[in-house]
Tab-separated table of C-alpha atoms and ligand atoms in Angstrom:
chain	number	residue	atom	x	y	z
A	1	MET	CA	0.979	11.165	3.454
A	2	ASN	CA	0.876	13.487	6.759
A	3	ILE	CA	-2.359	13.145	8.225
A	4	LEU	CA	-4.677	15.077	10.512
A	5	VAL	CA	-7.609	14.109	12.357
A	6	LEU	CA	-10.043	16.849	14.159
A	7	GLY	CA	-11.590	16.003	17.313
A	8	SER	CA	-10.650	14.304	21.071
A	9	GLY	CA	-12.852	11.625	21.603
A	10	GLY	CA	-13.173	7.753	21.675
A	11	ARG	CA	-13.927	7.895	17.660
A	12	GLU	CA	-11.085	10.254	16.885
A	13	TYR	CA	-8.669	7.580	18.995
A	14	ALA	CA	-10.170	4.538	16.933
A	15	LEU	CA	-9.421	6.282	13.701
A	16	ALA	CA	-6.342	7.412	14.272
A	17	TRP	CA	-5.395	4.024	16.008
A	18	LYS	CA	-6.427	2.732	12.378
A	19	ILE	CA	-4.952	5.194	10.280
A	20	SER	CA	-1.612	4.783	12.366
A	21	GLN	CA	-1.071	1.346	11.161
A	22	SER	CA	-1.332	2.140	7.272
A	23	LYS	CA	1.911	1.850	5.366
A	24	LEU	CA	0.850	4.977	3.657
A	25	VAL	CA	0.953	7.099	6.663
A	26	ASP	CA	4.379	9.296	7.492
A	27	LYS	CA	3.168	11.975	10.344
A	28	LEU	CA	-0.017	11.917	11.922
A	29	TYR	CA	-1.586	14.603	13.869
A	30	ILE	CA	-4.815	14.667	16.270
A	31	ALA	CA	-6.300	17.564	17.115
A	32	PRO	CA	-6.957	18.590	19.731
A	33	GLY	CA	-7.076	14.557	20.684
A	34	ASN	CA	-6.766	13.387	24.433
A	35	ALA	CA	-4.087	11.364	26.609
A	36	GLY	CA	-4.109	8.459	24.356
A	37	THR	CA	-3.786	9.903	20.973
A	38	ASN	CA	-0.767	11.137	21.460
A	39	SER	CA	1.104	7.945	21.633
A	40	LEU	CA	-0.567	7.000	18.134
A	41	GLY	CA	0.945	10.338	16.676
A	42	GLU	CA	1.422	14.148	17.838
A	43	ASN	CA	-1.391	15.891	19.346
A	44	LEU	CA	-1.979	19.742	18.498
A	45	ASN	CA	-3.640	21.901	20.926
A	46	ILE	CA	-5.605	23.779	18.385
A	47	ASN	CA	-9.398	25.116	18.257
A	48	ILE	CA	-11.054	23.358	15.694
A	49	ALA	CA	-13.982	25.688	15.384
A	50	ASP	CA	-11.557	28.032	14.104
A	51	PHE	CA	-10.889	27.076	10.830
A	52	ASN	CA	-8.374	29.737	9.815
A	53	ILE	CA	-6.112	27.999	12.590
A	54	VAL	CA	-6.704	24.638	11.322
A	55	LYS	CA	-5.462	26.079	7.869
A	56	GLU	CA	-2.514	27.378	9.121
A	57	THR	CA	-1.983	24.158	10.873
A	58	VAL	CA	-2.077	22.233	7.687
A	59	LEU	CA	0.005	24.495	5.911
A	60	SER	CA	2.576	24.569	8.381
A	61	ARG	CA	2.777	20.994	8.635
A	62	ASP	CA	2.276	20.068	5.175
A	63	ILE	CA	-0.962	18.002	5.750
A	64	ASN	CA	-2.094	16.048	2.411
A	65	MET	CA	-5.047	14.942	4.425
A	66	VAL	CA	-7.990	16.186	6.918
A	67	VAL	CA	-10.249	13.560	8.630
A	68	VAL	CA	-13.062	15.419	10.345
A	69	GLY	CA	-14.366	13.456	13.248
A	70	PRO	CA	-16.921	15.357	14.880
A	71	GLU	CA	-20.245	16.609	12.930
A	72	GLN	CA	-20.162	20.576	14.532
A	73	PRO	CA	-17.167	21.585	12.045
A	74	LEU	CA	-18.547	19.603	9.026
A	75	VAL	CA	-22.109	21.354	9.652
A	76	ASP	CA	-19.975	24.616	10.168
A	77	GLY	CA	-18.835	24.477	6.397
A	78	ILE	CA	-15.011	23.096	7.200
A	79	VAL	CA	-15.284	20.973	3.786
A	80	ASP	CA	-16.683	24.394	1.781
A	81	PHE	CA	-14.263	26.482	3.524
A	82	PHE	CA	-11.149	23.749	1.961
A	83	LYS	CA	-12.508	23.741	-1.385
A	84	ASN	CA	-13.266	27.609	-1.691
A	85	ASP	CA	-9.430	28.097	-0.342
A	86	GLU	CA	-7.019	28.823	-3.156
A	87	MET	CA	-3.716	27.087	-0.911
A	88	LEU	CA	-5.852	24.190	0.427
A	89	LYS	CA	-6.872	22.974	-3.137
A	90	ASN	CA	-4.889	20.009	-3.308
A	91	VAL	CA	-5.738	19.180	0.781
A	92	ASN	CA	-8.276	16.513	0.639
A	93	ILE	CA	-10.728	16.640	3.283
A	94	ILE	CA	-13.041	13.510	4.379
A	95	GLY	CA	-16.653	14.994	5.098
A	96	PRO	CA	-19.467	16.445	3.324
A	97	ASP	CA	-19.980	19.795	2.422
A	98	LYS	CA	-22.150	21.924	4.673
A	99	LYS	CA	-25.329	21.591	2.511
A	100	GLY	CA	-24.547	17.537	2.821
A	101	ALA	CA	-24.073	17.755	6.637
A	102	GLN	CA	-27.846	19.216	6.891
A	103	LEU	CA	-28.593	15.437	6.770
A	104	GLU	CA	-27.557	15.448	9.971
A	105	GLY	CA	-27.709	19.534	11.057
A	106	SER	CA	-31.286	19.451	10.302
A	107	LYS	CA	-33.888	16.413	10.652
A	108	ALA	CA	-36.540	18.559	8.681
A	109	PHE	CA	-33.521	18.421	5.702
A	110	ALA	CA	-33.149	14.877	6.363
A	111	LYS	CA	-37.114	13.807	5.991
A	112	ALA	CA	-37.519	16.009	3.028
A	113	PHE	CA	-34.164	14.516	1.185
A	114	MET	CA	-35.694	10.695	2.553
A	115	GLU	CA	-39.192	11.919	1.108
A	116	LYS	CA	-38.072	13.111	-2.156
A	117	TYR	CA	-35.964	10.170	-3.027
A	118	ASN	CA	-38.474	7.490	-1.876
A	119	ILE	CA	-35.963	6.294	1.448
A	120	PRO	CA	-37.956	4.292	4.047
A	121	THR	CA	-38.270	6.493	6.990
A	122	ALA	CA	-41.142	6.986	9.266
A	123	SER	CA	-44.042	9.237	8.407
A	124	CYS	CA	-43.615	12.850	9.718
A	125	PHE	CA	-44.831	16.173	9.942
A	126	THR	CA	-42.680	19.709	10.481
A	127	VAL	CA	-43.821	22.287	12.791
A	128	THR	CA	-42.728	25.859	13.447
A	129	SER	CA	-44.388	28.549	15.787
A	130	SER	CA	-46.282	29.462	12.680
A	131	ASN	CA	-48.017	26.261	12.203
A	132	LEU	CA	-48.578	25.245	15.931
A	133	GLU	CA	-52.318	24.183	15.806
A	134	GLU	CA	-51.577	22.175	13.052
A	135	GLY	CA	-49.136	20.489	14.621
A	136	LEU	CA	-51.192	19.930	18.085
A	137	ASN	CA	-53.937	18.304	15.403
A	138	TYR	CA	-51.170	16.240	13.721
A	139	LEU	CA	-50.546	14.986	17.581
A	140	THR	CA	-54.132	13.694	17.993
A	141	THR	CA	-53.821	11.757	14.397
A	142	GLN	CA	-50.890	9.613	15.830
A	143	LYS	CA	-50.555	6.932	18.084
A	144	SER	CA	-48.745	6.764	21.316
A	145	PRO	CA	-45.713	7.344	21.932
A	146	TYR	CA	-45.351	10.132	20.523
A	147	VAL	CA	-41.867	11.171	18.623
A	148	LEU	CA	-40.588	14.703	18.708
A	149	LYS	CA	-37.182	16.058	17.263
A	150	ALA	CA	-35.545	19.350	17.945
A	151	ASP	CA	-34.632	19.787	13.944
A	152	GLY	CA	-31.299	20.984	14.733
A	153	LEU	CA	-27.861	19.890	16.749
A	154	ALA	CA	-28.947	19.181	20.221
A	155	ALA	CA	-26.189	17.324	21.667
A	156	GLY	CA	-27.734	14.137	21.227
A	157	LYS	CA	-30.595	15.410	23.733
A	158	GLY	CA	-33.112	16.297	21.017
A	159	VAL	CA	-35.442	13.846	20.992
A	160	LEU	CA	-38.263	13.186	23.388
A	161	ILE	CA	-40.383	10.013	23.067
A	162	ILE	CA	-43.871	10.418	24.956
A	163	ASP	CA	-46.440	8.495	26.175
A	164	SER	CA	-49.481	10.981	26.874
A	165	LEU	CA	-50.766	12.852	24.077
A	166	GLU	CA	-51.369	16.066	26.492
A	167	GLU	CA	-47.796	16.003	27.800
A	168	ALA	CA	-46.751	15.826	23.934
A	169	GLN	CA	-48.306	18.766	23.228
A	170	ASN	CA	-47.061	20.619	26.241
A	171	GLU	CA	-43.380	19.430	25.000
A	172	LEU	CA	-44.173	20.495	21.521
A	173	LYS	CA	-45.270	24.072	22.805
A	174	ASP	CA	-42.268	24.042	25.100
A	175	MET	CA	-39.942	23.096	22.134
A	176	LEU	CA	-40.816	25.979	19.989
A	177	SER	CA	-40.655	28.415	22.784
A	178	GLY	CA	-36.508	27.345	22.867
A	179	LYS	CA	-36.349	24.274	25.280
A	180	PHE	CA	-33.436	23.347	23.010
A	181	GLY	CA	-32.787	26.936	21.912
A	182	SER	CA	-32.793	27.275	18.286
A	183	ALA	CA	-32.133	23.765	17.441
A	184	SER	CA	-35.898	23.368	18.416
A	185	ALA	CA	-37.435	26.546	16.770
A	186	LYS	CA	-38.425	24.132	14.465
A	187	VAL	CA	-39.801	20.355	15.487
A	188	VAL	CA	-40.261	17.354	13.682
A	189	ILE	CA	-43.530	14.830	14.435
A	190	GLU	CA	-42.099	11.496	14.083
A	191	THR	CA	-44.327	8.729	13.944
A	192	PHE	CA	-43.090	5.597	16.364
A	193	LEU	CA	-41.215	2.660	14.812
A	194	LYS	CA	-41.393	-0.614	16.498
A	195	GLY	CA	-37.919	-2.470	16.028
A	196	ILE	CA	-34.470	-3.010	16.946
A	197	GLU	CA	-31.528	-0.248	15.813
A	198	VAL	CA	-28.641	-1.050	14.230
A	199	SER	CA	-25.738	1.848	13.220
A	200	MET	CA	-24.969	0.963	9.881
A	201	PHE	CA	-22.150	2.617	8.317
A	202	VAL	CA	-20.985	3.654	4.661
A	203	LEU	CA	-18.080	4.950	3.101
A	204	THR	CA	-18.719	7.123	-0.124
A	205	ASP	CA	-16.877	9.355	-2.582
A	206	GLY	CA	-20.442	10.397	-4.162
A	207	GLU	CA	-20.253	7.965	-6.571
A	208	HIS	CA	-19.423	4.801	-5.283
A	209	TYR	CA	-19.525	3.188	-1.634
A	210	VAL	CA	-18.060	0.723	0.691
A	211	VAL	CA	-20.440	-0.670	3.309
A	212	LEU	CA	-18.049	-0.510	6.676
A	213	PRO	CA	-19.124	-3.097	9.701
A	214	GLU	CA	-22.456	-2.279	11.171
A	215	ALA	CA	-22.788	-1.999	15.392
A	216	LYS	CA	-25.074	-2.140	17.679
A	217	ASP	CA	-25.153	0.814	20.343
A	218	TYR	CA	-26.197	0.841	23.560
A	219	LYS	CA	-27.770	4.126	24.380
A	220	ARG	CA	-29.096	3.912	28.017
A	221	ILE	CA	-26.856	4.779	31.155
A	222	GLY	CA	-28.232	1.611	33.231
A	223	ASP	CA	-28.411	-2.291	32.592
A	224	GLY	CA	-31.350	-3.291	30.785
A	225	ASP	CA	-31.760	-0.025	28.740
A	226	THR	CA	-32.871	1.673	31.828
A	227	GLY	CA	-32.215	5.018	33.106
A	228	LEU	CA	-31.129	8.294	30.882
A	229	ASN	CA	-30.054	8.094	27.566
A	230	THR	CA	-25.989	9.475	26.842
A	231	GLY	CA	-23.588	9.762	23.814
A	232	GLY	CA	-23.471	5.301	23.586
A	233	MET	CA	-22.332	2.726	26.362
A	234	GLY	CA	-20.892	-0.035	24.113
A	235	ALA	CA	-21.305	-1.598	20.627
A	236	VAL	CA	-21.059	-4.686	19.374
A	237	SER	CA	-20.348	-5.674	15.679
A	238	PRO	CA	-21.648	-7.554	13.656
A	239	VAL	CA	-24.876	-7.933	14.523
A	240	PRO	CA	-26.245	-11.040	14.266
A	241	PHE	CA	-30.057	-9.860	12.853
A	242	VAL	CA	-27.857	-7.834	9.743
A	243	THR	CA	-28.149	-11.030	7.491
A	244	PRO	CA	-26.711	-10.650	4.021
A	245	GLU	CA	-30.313	-10.119	2.718
A	246	PHE	CA	-31.040	-7.214	5.108
A	247	VAL	CA	-27.812	-5.691	4.267
A	248	GLU	CA	-29.173	-6.298	0.122
A	249	LYS	CA	-32.423	-4.476	1.535
A	250	VAL	CA	-30.322	-1.427	3.066
A	251	GLU	CA	-28.106	-1.459	0.288
A	252	THR	CA	-31.101	-1.076	-2.194
A	253	ARG	CA	-33.592	0.629	-0.663
A	254	ILE	CA	-31.202	3.205	1.173
A	255	ILE	CA	-27.754	3.619	0.272
A	256	LYS	CA	-28.028	3.455	-3.298
A	257	PRO	CA	-31.274	5.944	-3.247
A	258	THR	CA	-29.083	8.046	-0.755
A	259	ILE	CA	-26.059	8.558	-3.067
A	260	GLN	CA	-28.350	9.292	-6.060
A	261	GLY	CA	-30.086	11.943	-3.742
A	262	LEU	CA	-26.678	13.483	-2.867
A	263	LYS	CA	-25.494	13.675	-6.832
A	264	GLU	CA	-29.422	15.079	-7.901
A	265	GLU	CA	-28.817	17.806	-4.991
A	266	ASN	CA	-25.058	18.515	-6.202
A	267	ILE	CA	-23.610	17.809	-2.761
A	268	ASP	CA	-20.123	16.984	-2.759
A	269	TYR	CA	-20.204	14.242	-0.226
A	270	LYS	CA	-16.416	12.140	0.167
A	271	GLY	CA	-16.888	10.728	3.534
A	272	PHE	CA	-18.496	8.817	6.319
A	273	ILE	CA	-22.333	8.522	6.147
A	274	PHE	CA	-23.815	6.809	9.630
A	275	ILE	CA	-27.493	5.500	8.817
A	276	GLY	CA	-29.087	4.724	12.242
A	277	LEU	CA	-31.668	1.975	10.990
A	278	MET	CA	-34.805	0.407	12.947
A	279	ASN	CA	-35.222	-3.207	11.547
A	280	VAL	CA	-39.054	-3.356	11.557
A	281	ASP	CA	-39.884	-6.798	11.066
A	282	GLY	CA	-37.411	-7.546	8.719
A	283	ASP	CA	-37.523	-4.016	6.997
A	284	PRO	CA	-35.080	-1.492	7.595
A	285	TYR	CA	-36.306	2.567	8.122
A	286	VAL	CA	-33.873	5.136	8.423
A	287	ILE	CA	-34.416	6.737	12.314
A	288	GLU	CA	-31.479	9.224	11.336
A	289	TYR	CA	-28.473	10.127	9.467
A	290	ASN	CA	-25.427	10.991	10.298
A	291	VAL	CA	-22.612	12.607	8.739
A	292	ARG	CA	-19.758	10.965	11.173
A	293	MET	CA	-18.886	7.495	12.273
A	294	GLY	CA	-20.591	6.683	15.394
A	295	ASP	CA	-19.071	6.553	19.003
A	296	PRO	CA	-18.353	4.208	20.428
A	297	GLU	CA	-19.482	2.129	17.593
A	298	THR	CA	-16.033	3.326	15.556
A	299	GLU	CA	-14.140	1.785	18.368
A	300	GLY	CA	-15.157	-1.471	17.643
A	301	VAL	CA	-15.814	-1.202	13.792
A	302	MET	CA	-12.471	0.056	12.996
A	303	THR	CA	-10.906	-3.271	14.986
A	304	ARG	CA	-12.975	-5.117	12.230
A	305	ILE	CA	-11.574	-3.602	9.080
A	306	ASP	CA	-8.702	-5.399	7.806
A	307	SER	CA	-7.740	-3.192	4.958
A	308	ASP	CA	-5.482	-0.402	5.745
A	309	LEU	CA	-8.310	2.730	5.854
A	310	LEU	CA	-5.958	5.227	4.603
A	311	GLU	CA	-5.905	3.475	1.449
A	312	LEU	CA	-9.807	3.383	1.410
A	313	LEU	CA	-10.031	7.397	2.533
A	314	ASP	CA	-7.232	8.272	-0.232
A	315	ALA	CA	-9.548	6.256	-2.957
A	316	CYS	CA	-12.515	8.105	-1.366
A	317	ALA	CA	-10.810	11.328	-2.015
A	318	LYS	CA	-9.840	10.918	-5.508
A	319	GLY	CA	-13.238	9.322	-6.603
A	320	LYS	CA	-11.911	5.478	-6.750
A	321	LEU	CA	-13.550	3.976	-3.937
A	322	ASN	CA	-14.495	0.875	-6.581
A	323	GLU	CA	-11.317	0.581	-6.863
A	324	VAL	CA	-9.959	-0.463	-3.223
A	325	ASP	CA	-9.416	-3.957	-2.119
A	326	TYR	CA	-12.073	-4.046	1.378
A	327	GLN	CA	-11.736	-6.905	3.427
A	328	THR	CA	-13.438	-7.266	7.372
A	329	SER	CA	-12.680	-9.469	9.932
A	330	LYS	CA	-15.182	-12.233	10.811
A	331	ASN	CA	-14.325	-12.032	14.483
A	332	THR	CA	-16.959	-10.753	16.553
A	333	SER	CA	-15.541	-7.150	18.875
A	334	VAL	CA	-17.309	-6.105	21.845
A	335	THR	CA	-16.818	-2.542	23.222
A	336	VAL	CA	-17.182	-1.682	26.522
A	337	MET	CA	-17.393	2.176	27.315
A	338	LEU	CA	-16.203	3.240	30.873
A	339	VAL	CA	-17.502	6.459	32.358
A	340	SER	CA	-17.444	8.686	34.971
A	341	GLY	CA	-19.552	8.418	38.410
A	342	GLY	CA	-22.799	10.661	37.543
A	343	TYR	CA	-22.476	10.903	34.096
A	344	PRO	CA	-24.676	11.739	31.513
A	345	GLU	CA	-25.504	13.954	34.606
A	346	ASP	CA	-22.934	15.931	36.420
A	347	TYR	CA	-19.526	14.307	37.387
A	348	LYS	CA	-16.132	15.109	38.583
A	349	LYS	CA	-13.115	15.345	36.609
A	350	GLY	CA	-9.436	14.428	37.124
A	351	MET	CA	-9.610	11.402	38.841
A	352	VAL	CA	-6.390	9.050	38.366
A	353	MET	CA	-6.783	6.308	36.180
A	354	THR	CA	-5.001	2.910	36.643
A	355	GLY	CA	-4.225	-0.820	35.561
A	356	PHE	CA	-3.234	0.097	32.252
A	357	GLU	CA	-0.107	-2.725	31.877
A	358	GLU	CA	-2.282	-5.642	33.465
A	359	LEU	CA	-4.132	-4.858	30.140
A	360	ASP	CA	-4.331	-8.594	27.918
A	361	ALA	CA	-2.224	-7.745	24.978
A	362	ASP	CA	-5.122	-8.556	22.076
A	363	CYS	CA	-7.443	-6.137	24.207
A	364	ILE	CA	-7.655	-2.569	22.570
A	365	ILE	CA	-8.550	0.577	24.841
A	366	ALA	CA	-9.456	4.165	23.197
A	367	HIS	CA	-9.062	6.853	24.943
A	368	ALA	CA	-12.240	8.891	25.110
A	369	GLY	CA	-12.583	11.527	27.913
A	370	THR	CA	-8.720	11.566	29.579
A	371	LYS	CA	-5.880	13.600	29.688
A	372	LEU	CA	-2.295	14.014	31.396
A	373	ASN	CA	-2.184	15.780	33.995
A	374	ASP	CA	1.107	18.152	35.477
A	375	LYS	CA	2.900	15.097	36.756
A	376	GLY	CA	2.129	13.125	33.336
A	377	GLU	CA	-0.405	10.827	35.187
A	378	VAL	CA	-3.373	9.900	32.842
A	379	VAL	CA	-6.799	11.338	34.245
A	380	THR	CA	-10.600	11.422	33.225
A	381	SER	CA	-11.498	14.421	31.575
A	382	GLY	CA	-15.085	13.662	30.561
A	383	GLY	CA	-17.931	11.515	31.063
A	384	ARG	CA	-17.118	8.755	28.481
A	385	VAL	CA	-13.623	7.637	29.680
A	386	ILE	CA	-12.236	4.974	28.183
A	387	ALA	CA	-13.537	2.571	25.921
A	388	VAL	CA	-12.314	-1.215	26.068
A	389	THR	CA	-12.907	-3.752	22.848
A	390	ALA	CA	-11.954	-7.665	22.681
A	391	HIS	CA	-12.797	-9.954	20.034
A	392	GLY	CA	-13.592	-13.570	19.997
A	393	ASN	CA	-15.358	-15.911	17.549
A	394	ASN	CA	-19.171	-14.717	18.933
A	395	ILE	CA	-20.348	-12.781	21.291
A	396	GLU	CA	-19.979	-14.784	24.466
A	397	GLU	CA	-16.066	-14.861	24.237
A	398	ALA	CA	-15.683	-11.372	23.185
A	399	ARG	CA	-17.975	-9.836	26.094
A	400	ASN	CA	-15.828	-12.378	28.639
A	401	LYS	CA	-12.771	-10.520	27.645
A	402	ALA	CA	-13.669	-7.267	27.061
A	403	TYR	CA	-15.503	-7.386	30.467
A	404	LYS	CA	-12.287	-9.474	32.082
A	405	ASN	CA	-9.767	-6.238	30.812
A	406	ALA	CA	-12.590	-3.627	31.821
A	407	GLU	CA	-12.691	-4.876	35.441
A	408	LYS	CA	-8.651	-3.851	35.289
A	409	ILE	CA	-9.137	-0.414	34.515
A	410	LYS	CA	-9.584	1.438	37.759
A	411	PHE	CA	-10.767	5.144	38.779
A	412	GLU	CA	-12.985	6.663	41.196
A	413	GLY	CA	-16.428	6.719	40.619
A	414	VAL	CA	-15.922	4.288	37.256
A	415	ASN	CA	-19.222	3.067	36.125
A	416	TYR	CA	-19.994	0.800	32.859
A	417	ARG	CA	-22.748	-1.305	31.408
A	418	HIS	CA	-22.601	-5.182	32.334
A	419	ASP	CA	-24.927	-6.363	29.681
A	420	ILE	CA	-23.335	-5.116	26.450
A	421	GLY	CA	-24.098	-7.670	23.794
A	422	LEU	CA	-26.301	-9.898	26.126
A	423	ASP	CA	-29.584	-8.892	24.144
A	424	LEU	CA	-28.072	-10.556	20.904
A	425	MET	CA	-26.740	-13.777	22.233
A	426	LYS	CA	-30.722	-14.713	21.807
A	427	PHE	CA	-29.980	-14.572	17.769
B	501	LIG	P1	-32.101	10.552	16.893
B	501	LIG	O1	-31.326	11.694	17.535
B	501	LIG	O2	-32.985	10.797	15.574
B	501	LIG	O3	-31.290	9.102	16.274
B	501	LIG	O4	-33.099	9.821	18.081
B	501	LIG	C1	-32.718	9.418	19.263
B	501	LIG	C2	-33.055	8.087	19.576
B	501	LIG	O5	-34.502	8.346	19.432
B	501	LIG	C3	-33.206	6.900	18.430
B	501	LIG	O6	-31.319	6.326	18.782
B	501	LIG	C4	-33.935	6.109	18.659
B	501	LIG	O7	-33.853	4.997	19.832
B	501	LIG	C5	-35.460	6.794	19.362
B	501	LIG	N1	-36.323	7.184	18.181
B	501	LIG	C6	-35.851	8.221	16.879
B	501	LIG	N2	-36.727	8.471	16.114
B	501	LIG	C7	-37.606	7.109	16.495
B	501	LIG	C8	-39.158	6.722	15.836
B	501	LIG	N3	-39.646	7.376	14.777
B	501	LIG	N4	-39.365	5.807	16.472
B	501	LIG	C9	-38.917	4.952	17.619
B	501	LIG	N5	-37.746	5.501	17.977
B	501	LIG	C10	-37.117	6.325	17.801
B	502	LIG	N1	-23.230	6.130	19.126
B	502	LIG	C1	-24.209	7.381	18.740
B	502	LIG	C2	-23.467	8.359	18.014
B	502	LIG	O1	-22.271	8.267	17.844
B	502	LIG	O2	-24.575	9.228	17.667
């Protein structure tokens, strides 16, 4: 099979890394990819937001399957574009249709879906400029901290958690007046859930599913969960509090009703579902759905899947996920994300990276914001630059190896968290 992975980050590197090991892959393309994906397959420097260009690429390279990494093309309807095009009818595409992508693209849609299908989540109230007064009153019925979410995609910045009622009321007004552009023309006010977060991943063909390894993500920039929110600074998989009993609750209360709901809504969903969960005293509540894999979770999760990913994706596309042999590793993976100094605010690009040849053979690096410069050197080209993953029999072993290798990669201004996994060692 010829495969095209869409995207350019660490998540796409990890997907391509795993696909490149498949016995079913003939030619692997990544568009646009990064400095690392080029050694897993062939990078194609195309604009993936232009679906006609994607179509031309798929047809001219005889591509059999497209794996969509990021959410934006899904929210923009790339799956519908493929399904509705005579020439692309026989090309499989992994991801939900445009309506299904609303699970991530609209918080209000996701909340209404969860309410309709009785899926545990925080209670909420949706506000637009036409019911602002009701929204301000609703806030007075809530306890601090107050959770305000922009309805639409806001590059991970659209959620505010605020201690003071007055400030929350002011923020609500600001959001409705365009603080996050059109993404916050609608705002969801949610009850605050107290607990520990975990990212669960499901691959579904719309009928059957497999639960992929779960992971814990570290969102803040600083050690001890301090400072600004980022896209994710590291990950650990598996997560010690995700016991078989907890997974059973997630399957019964969340995954099965979600898939049932997708069917009842006539949503065509053959792809990944990322369920952001809060573990509240042993009970799972959905914080958010994403219609793609997580980043940096994927960089760890892919290293813990023993089965052939392409076999899984092919079965997914054919509606036969119930027939696959699916095995995961018992090892623990720890992923440390190396970022540019200044990230998640302003940072420099183009810093030359060194140290790759000193890495241990069993440590896995996933390029994220990297590219090759004119001299063929690997240089930084983004905030999150490269993810270092190592395995061990437990978190401590995996942590030690991951950090030993993370220290070897050098570039001006390099920064990373030193406490990935530390909080989980007490479980
Ligand atoms: P989201 O984009 O919905 O994942 O929200 C971003 C982050 O805000 C989440 O990862 C949580 O840490 C936090 N968060 C969102 N909703 C809630 C909630 N209802 N209670 C507590 N924390 C929340
Ligand atoms: N790591 C969180 C996300 O991918 O949204």
